Short mmCIF file of C-alpha atoms in Angstrom, two decimals:
data_model
loop_
_atom_site.label_atom_id
_atom_site.label_comp_id
_atom_site.label_asym_id
_atom_site.label_seq_id
_atom_site.Cartn_x
_atom_site.Cartn_y
_atom_site.Cartn_z
CA UNK A 81 109.74 145.36 103.79
CA UNK A 82 111.60 143.12 101.42
CA UNK A 83 110.39 139.53 101.46
CA UNK A 84 112.88 136.77 100.73
CA UNK A 85 111.18 134.28 98.39
CA UNK A 86 114.05 131.81 98.45
CA UNK A 87 113.16 128.35 99.69
CA UNK A 88 114.28 128.22 103.32
CA UNK A 89 115.02 124.50 103.01
CA UNK A 90 117.29 124.20 99.97
CA UNK A 91 118.32 127.88 99.84
CA UNK A 92 118.72 127.62 96.06
CA UNK A 93 115.32 128.11 94.39
CA UNK A 94 112.37 130.44 94.66
CA UNK A 95 109.78 128.83 96.86
CA UNK A 96 106.42 127.98 95.40
CA UNK A 97 103.84 125.36 96.27
CA UNK A 98 105.05 123.23 93.37
CA UNK A 99 108.67 123.54 94.50
CA UNK A 100 107.89 122.87 98.17
CA UNK A 101 105.85 119.75 97.45
CA UNK A 102 107.58 118.09 94.53
CA UNK A 103 110.81 119.73 93.33
CA UNK A 104 112.83 120.84 96.36
CA UNK A 105 116.02 118.81 96.76
CA UNK A 106 114.98 117.98 100.34
CA UNK A 107 111.86 116.14 99.16
CA UNK A 108 113.32 114.24 96.20
CA UNK A 109 114.37 111.32 98.41
CA UNK A 110 110.77 111.00 99.56
CA UNK A 111 109.44 110.80 96.00
CA UNK A 112 112.20 108.38 95.06
CA UNK A 113 111.20 106.08 97.91
CA UNK A 114 107.58 106.20 96.73
CA UNK A 115 108.48 105.40 93.14
CA UNK A 116 106.91 108.63 91.80
CA UNK A 117 110.09 110.59 91.05
CA UNK A 118 110.08 109.67 87.34
CA UNK A 119 106.47 110.83 86.93
CA UNK A 120 107.28 114.14 88.62
CA UNK A 121 110.42 114.74 86.56
CA UNK A 122 108.57 114.04 83.32
CA UNK A 123 105.45 116.10 83.96
CA UNK A 124 106.46 118.91 86.32
CA UNK A 125 106.18 121.61 83.61
CA UNK A 126 102.39 121.58 83.95
CA UNK A 127 100.67 124.09 86.22
CA UNK A 128 99.56 122.59 89.52
CA UNK A 129 96.01 121.75 88.39
CA UNK A 130 97.26 120.39 85.08
CA UNK A 131 99.96 118.41 86.86
CA UNK A 132 97.47 116.84 89.26
CA UNK A 133 95.11 115.96 86.42
CA UNK A 134 98.04 114.40 84.57
CA UNK A 135 99.03 112.32 87.60
CA UNK A 136 95.40 111.31 88.05
CA UNK A 137 95.32 110.01 84.47
CA UNK A 138 98.63 108.13 84.80
CA UNK A 139 98.10 106.44 88.17
CA UNK A 140 95.59 103.91 89.39
CA UNK A 141 93.01 105.24 91.90
CA UNK A 142 94.88 103.86 94.92
CA UNK A 143 98.24 105.03 93.57
CA UNK A 144 96.82 108.53 93.13
CA UNK A 145 95.40 108.42 96.66
CA UNK A 146 98.86 107.51 97.93
CA UNK A 147 100.44 110.32 95.85
CA UNK A 148 98.06 112.88 97.39
CA UNK A 149 98.63 111.61 100.94
CA UNK A 150 102.41 111.73 100.50
CA UNK A 151 102.09 115.29 99.15
CA UNK A 152 100.14 116.20 102.28
CA UNK A 153 102.81 114.57 104.47
CA UNK A 154 105.52 116.49 102.60
CA UNK A 155 103.68 119.76 103.32
CA UNK A 156 103.31 118.81 106.99
CA UNK A 157 107.04 117.98 107.17
CA UNK A 158 107.83 121.35 105.55
CA UNK A 159 105.72 123.18 108.16
CA UNK A 160 107.35 121.26 111.02
CA UNK A 161 110.73 122.23 109.64
CA UNK A 162 109.74 125.89 109.46
CA UNK A 163 107.88 126.24 112.77
CA UNK A 164 109.58 123.63 114.97
CA UNK A 165 112.94 123.12 113.23
CA UNK A 166 112.07 119.43 113.12
CA UNK A 167 112.65 117.53 109.90
CA UNK A 168 111.47 113.87 109.77
CA UNK A 169 113.45 111.44 107.64
CA UNK A 170 112.16 110.50 104.16
CA UNK A 171 111.48 106.95 105.39
CA UNK A 172 109.38 108.30 108.29
CA UNK A 173 107.38 110.54 105.94
CA UNK A 174 106.63 107.61 103.62
CA UNK A 175 105.90 105.29 106.54
CA UNK A 176 103.38 107.78 107.97
CA UNK A 177 101.78 108.16 104.54
CA UNK A 178 101.35 104.38 104.26
CA UNK A 179 99.63 104.37 107.66
CA UNK A 180 97.29 107.20 106.65
CA UNK A 181 96.45 105.48 103.36
CA UNK A 182 95.68 102.23 105.17
CA UNK A 183 93.37 104.05 107.58
CA UNK A 184 91.68 105.83 104.68
CA UNK A 185 91.14 102.59 102.73
CA UNK A 186 89.84 100.77 105.81
CA UNK A 187 87.12 103.43 106.14
CA UNK A 188 86.21 104.03 102.49
CA UNK A 189 86.31 100.39 101.36
CA UNK A 190 83.77 99.31 103.96
CA UNK A 191 80.09 100.25 104.05
CA UNK A 192 79.13 101.60 107.50
CA UNK A 193 76.20 99.24 107.87
CA UNK A 194 78.52 96.24 107.51
CA UNK A 195 81.33 97.36 109.79
CA UNK A 196 79.78 96.12 113.03
CA UNK A 197 78.68 92.84 111.43
CA UNK A 198 81.96 92.10 109.72
CA UNK A 199 82.29 88.42 108.89
CA UNK A 200 84.63 86.49 111.17
CA UNK A 201 85.91 84.67 108.06
CA UNK A 202 87.52 87.89 106.77
CA UNK A 203 88.96 88.97 110.12
CA UNK A 204 92.45 88.10 111.31
CA UNK A 205 92.32 85.32 113.88
CA UNK A 206 95.23 83.97 115.96
CA UNK A 207 96.14 80.31 116.34
CA UNK A 208 95.58 78.24 119.47
CA UNK A 209 97.46 78.90 122.68
CA UNK A 210 101.20 78.33 122.32
CA UNK A 211 101.02 78.50 118.52
CA UNK A 212 102.17 81.21 116.13
CA UNK A 213 100.63 82.58 112.95
CA UNK A 214 102.90 84.03 110.28
CA UNK A 215 101.23 86.34 107.76
CA UNK A 216 103.17 86.97 104.55
CA UNK A 217 102.60 89.08 101.46
CA UNK A 218 104.33 90.73 98.49
CA UNK A 219 103.96 94.23 97.01
CA UNK A 220 105.37 96.18 94.06
CA UNK A 221 107.04 99.57 93.69
CA UNK A 222 105.30 100.96 90.59
CA UNK A 223 108.22 103.25 89.80
CA UNK A 224 111.14 100.83 89.93
CA UNK A 225 109.32 97.51 89.57
CA UNK A 226 111.08 96.21 92.69
CA UNK A 227 109.22 93.83 94.96
CA UNK A 228 108.72 94.07 98.69
CA UNK A 229 108.08 91.09 100.94
CA UNK A 230 106.31 91.36 104.27
CA UNK A 231 106.42 88.94 107.20
CA UNK A 232 104.72 89.37 110.57
CA UNK A 233 104.65 86.74 113.32
CA UNK A 234 102.08 86.93 116.11
CA UNK A 235 101.32 84.67 119.05
CA UNK A 236 97.96 83.40 120.24
CA UNK A 237 97.02 86.73 121.86
CA UNK A 238 98.00 88.86 118.87
CA UNK A 239 101.36 90.08 120.18
CA UNK A 240 104.06 90.63 117.57
CA UNK A 241 107.06 88.36 118.07
CA UNK A 242 108.90 89.43 114.94
CA UNK A 243 108.27 91.30 111.69
CA UNK A 244 110.38 91.55 108.59
CA UNK A 245 110.42 93.80 105.51
CA UNK A 246 112.50 92.45 102.65
CA UNK A 247 113.40 94.55 99.60
CA UNK A 248 113.77 92.39 96.48
CA UNK A 249 115.22 94.47 93.61
CA UNK A 250 115.16 91.72 90.97
CA UNK A 251 112.29 91.44 88.44
CA UNK A 252 110.12 88.44 89.28
CA UNK A 253 106.50 87.51 88.63
CA UNK A 254 103.75 88.21 91.14
CA UNK A 255 103.41 84.48 91.85
CA UNK A 256 107.16 84.12 92.40
CA UNK A 257 107.11 87.08 94.80
CA UNK A 258 104.21 85.57 96.77
CA UNK A 259 106.00 82.21 96.93
CA UNK A 260 109.18 83.97 98.02
CA UNK A 261 107.27 85.71 100.82
CA UNK A 262 106.14 82.30 102.10
CA UNK A 263 109.73 81.09 101.99
CA UNK A 264 111.00 84.06 104.01
CA UNK A 265 108.16 83.69 106.47
CA UNK A 266 109.30 80.17 107.28
CA UNK A 267 112.97 81.15 107.33
CA UNK A 268 112.22 84.01 109.75
CA UNK A 269 110.34 81.63 112.05
CA UNK A 270 113.19 79.12 112.00
CA UNK A 271 115.78 81.83 112.63
CA UNK A 272 113.87 83.03 115.69
CA UNK A 273 113.51 79.50 117.02
CA UNK A 274 109.72 79.28 116.91
CA UNK A 275 107.94 75.97 117.31
CA UNK A 276 104.41 75.25 116.21
CA UNK A 277 103.80 77.86 113.52
CA UNK A 278 101.43 78.17 110.56
CA UNK A 279 101.98 80.42 107.53
CA UNK A 280 99.13 82.39 105.93
CA UNK A 281 99.12 84.03 102.48
CA UNK A 282 96.39 85.79 100.51
CA UNK A 283 97.62 84.36 97.19
CA UNK A 284 95.16 81.51 96.66
CA UNK A 285 96.89 80.11 93.55
CA UNK A 286 100.26 79.68 95.27
CA UNK A 287 98.72 78.29 98.46
CA UNK A 288 96.77 75.75 96.38
CA UNK A 289 99.82 74.79 94.32
CA UNK A 290 101.95 74.24 97.43
CA UNK A 291 99.29 72.35 99.34
CA UNK A 292 98.67 70.12 96.30
CA UNK A 293 102.37 69.40 95.80
CA UNK A 294 102.45 71.14 92.40
CA UNK A 295 106.12 71.79 91.61
CA UNK A 296 105.51 73.15 88.11
CA UNK A 297 103.24 76.10 88.76
CA UNK A 298 103.99 79.15 86.63
CA UNK A 299 107.56 80.41 86.56
CA UNK A 300 108.34 79.86 90.21
CA UNK A 301 109.22 76.15 90.29
CA UNK A 302 112.61 76.68 91.96
CA UNK A 303 111.09 78.75 94.77
CA UNK A 304 108.30 76.21 95.19
CA UNK A 305 110.91 73.46 95.58
CA UNK A 306 112.64 75.52 98.27
CA UNK A 307 109.32 75.88 100.08
CA UNK A 308 108.66 72.14 99.89
CA UNK A 309 112.05 71.57 101.53
CA UNK A 310 111.19 74.04 104.31
CA UNK A 311 107.86 72.29 104.88
CA UNK A 312 109.80 69.28 106.15
CA UNK A 313 110.84 71.07 109.36
CA UNK A 314 108.82 69.65 112.27
CA UNK A 315 107.97 73.12 113.64
CA UNK A 316 106.08 73.96 110.42
CA UNK A 317 102.42 73.01 110.86
CA UNK A 318 100.80 74.13 107.63
CA UNK A 319 100.04 76.74 104.99
CA UNK A 320 96.69 78.56 104.93
CA UNK A 321 94.92 80.85 102.51
CA UNK A 322 93.83 84.06 104.26
CA UNK A 323 91.70 86.78 102.60
CA UNK A 324 93.41 90.10 101.89
CA UNK A 325 91.33 91.84 104.54
CA UNK A 326 92.82 89.51 107.15
CA UNK A 327 96.34 89.90 105.74
CA UNK A 328 96.65 93.69 105.82
CA UNK A 329 99.49 93.86 108.33
CA UNK A 330 101.77 91.74 106.13
CA UNK A 331 100.71 93.74 103.07
CA UNK A 332 101.59 97.05 104.72
CA UNK A 333 105.04 95.74 105.62
CA UNK A 334 105.56 94.43 102.08
CA UNK A 335 104.52 97.80 100.68
CA UNK A 336 106.93 99.55 103.04
CA UNK A 337 109.78 97.34 101.77
CA UNK A 338 108.87 98.00 98.14
CA UNK A 339 108.66 101.77 98.61
CA UNK A 340 111.58 102.32 100.95
CA UNK A 341 113.99 100.08 98.99
CA UNK A 342 115.27 98.77 102.30
CA UNK A 343 115.06 95.59 104.34
CA UNK A 344 114.40 95.74 108.06
CA UNK A 345 113.63 93.40 110.95
CA UNK A 346 111.62 94.25 114.06
CA UNK A 347 111.99 92.01 117.12
CA UNK A 348 109.22 92.26 119.70
CA UNK A 349 107.91 95.55 118.34
CA UNK A 350 105.18 96.60 115.95
CA UNK A 351 106.31 98.21 112.68
CA UNK A 352 104.84 101.70 112.40
CA UNK A 353 103.49 100.95 108.93
CA UNK A 354 101.37 98.11 110.34
CA UNK A 355 100.64 99.46 113.82
CA UNK A 356 97.03 100.57 113.26
CA UNK A 357 96.15 97.20 111.71
CA UNK A 358 97.87 95.13 114.40
CA UNK A 359 96.36 97.07 117.29
CA UNK A 360 92.87 96.90 115.76
CA UNK A 361 93.13 93.16 115.10
CA UNK A 362 94.44 92.50 118.57
CA UNK A 363 91.13 93.78 119.98
CA UNK A 364 89.38 90.77 118.43
CA UNK A 365 91.68 88.08 119.92
#
């Protein structure tokens, strides 16, 4: 019996593991969203083992973890297409990979003996009844250099009122991106008509500069001035530093914006990329 080795998805190349995972035209959008497409195009001539070793040497440990998880999601999407004729969108594949990576990091970055005695100071905590907490963060697409900003607003019982992913394609410093995330957190709250809200960021230097009235910090003076103007709104009640472990939901949304190259707003629903974090943190409210 003659076996057709043509890729059933693109119908133009011989199917191989390398082709199915990284070179098929139907997966290129996924790797573009992740920021890895340039690495793949430059180093694809290696055999699979050599290619993986090359990617391991080029990427940071967490970037390589993300690359492997996306590859696994691409293979799962390929199998769903073949067996169930179901083909998830590139954004959904990347979004699912972000969720899996977050779950993986949450397990491997914590020692089992400390998980049940986790310090309350590093756990997300809501504000008082009737108040809102806005977590904000910034992330970077390592391939394009674009920034992503994440905003998530929750009430006193941990319910999501609004979340926002903002793609920022212009090159700016890390501090400027973090300051910009604070700005968009306040703007989002004002646009949704919230009263009594506090903003939380895990960038200690920017939080300190803003709380000390420092208008000349780094290369983000203009954005700092814009934040100072927003602070004058009576519904704004303060800016807090929050450790990264308590700011993971905003970070996941920022990472989604950076990788997907798209902006998106969720009203009254939990973004998939942050769902596991939000639902876990809600248990502690």
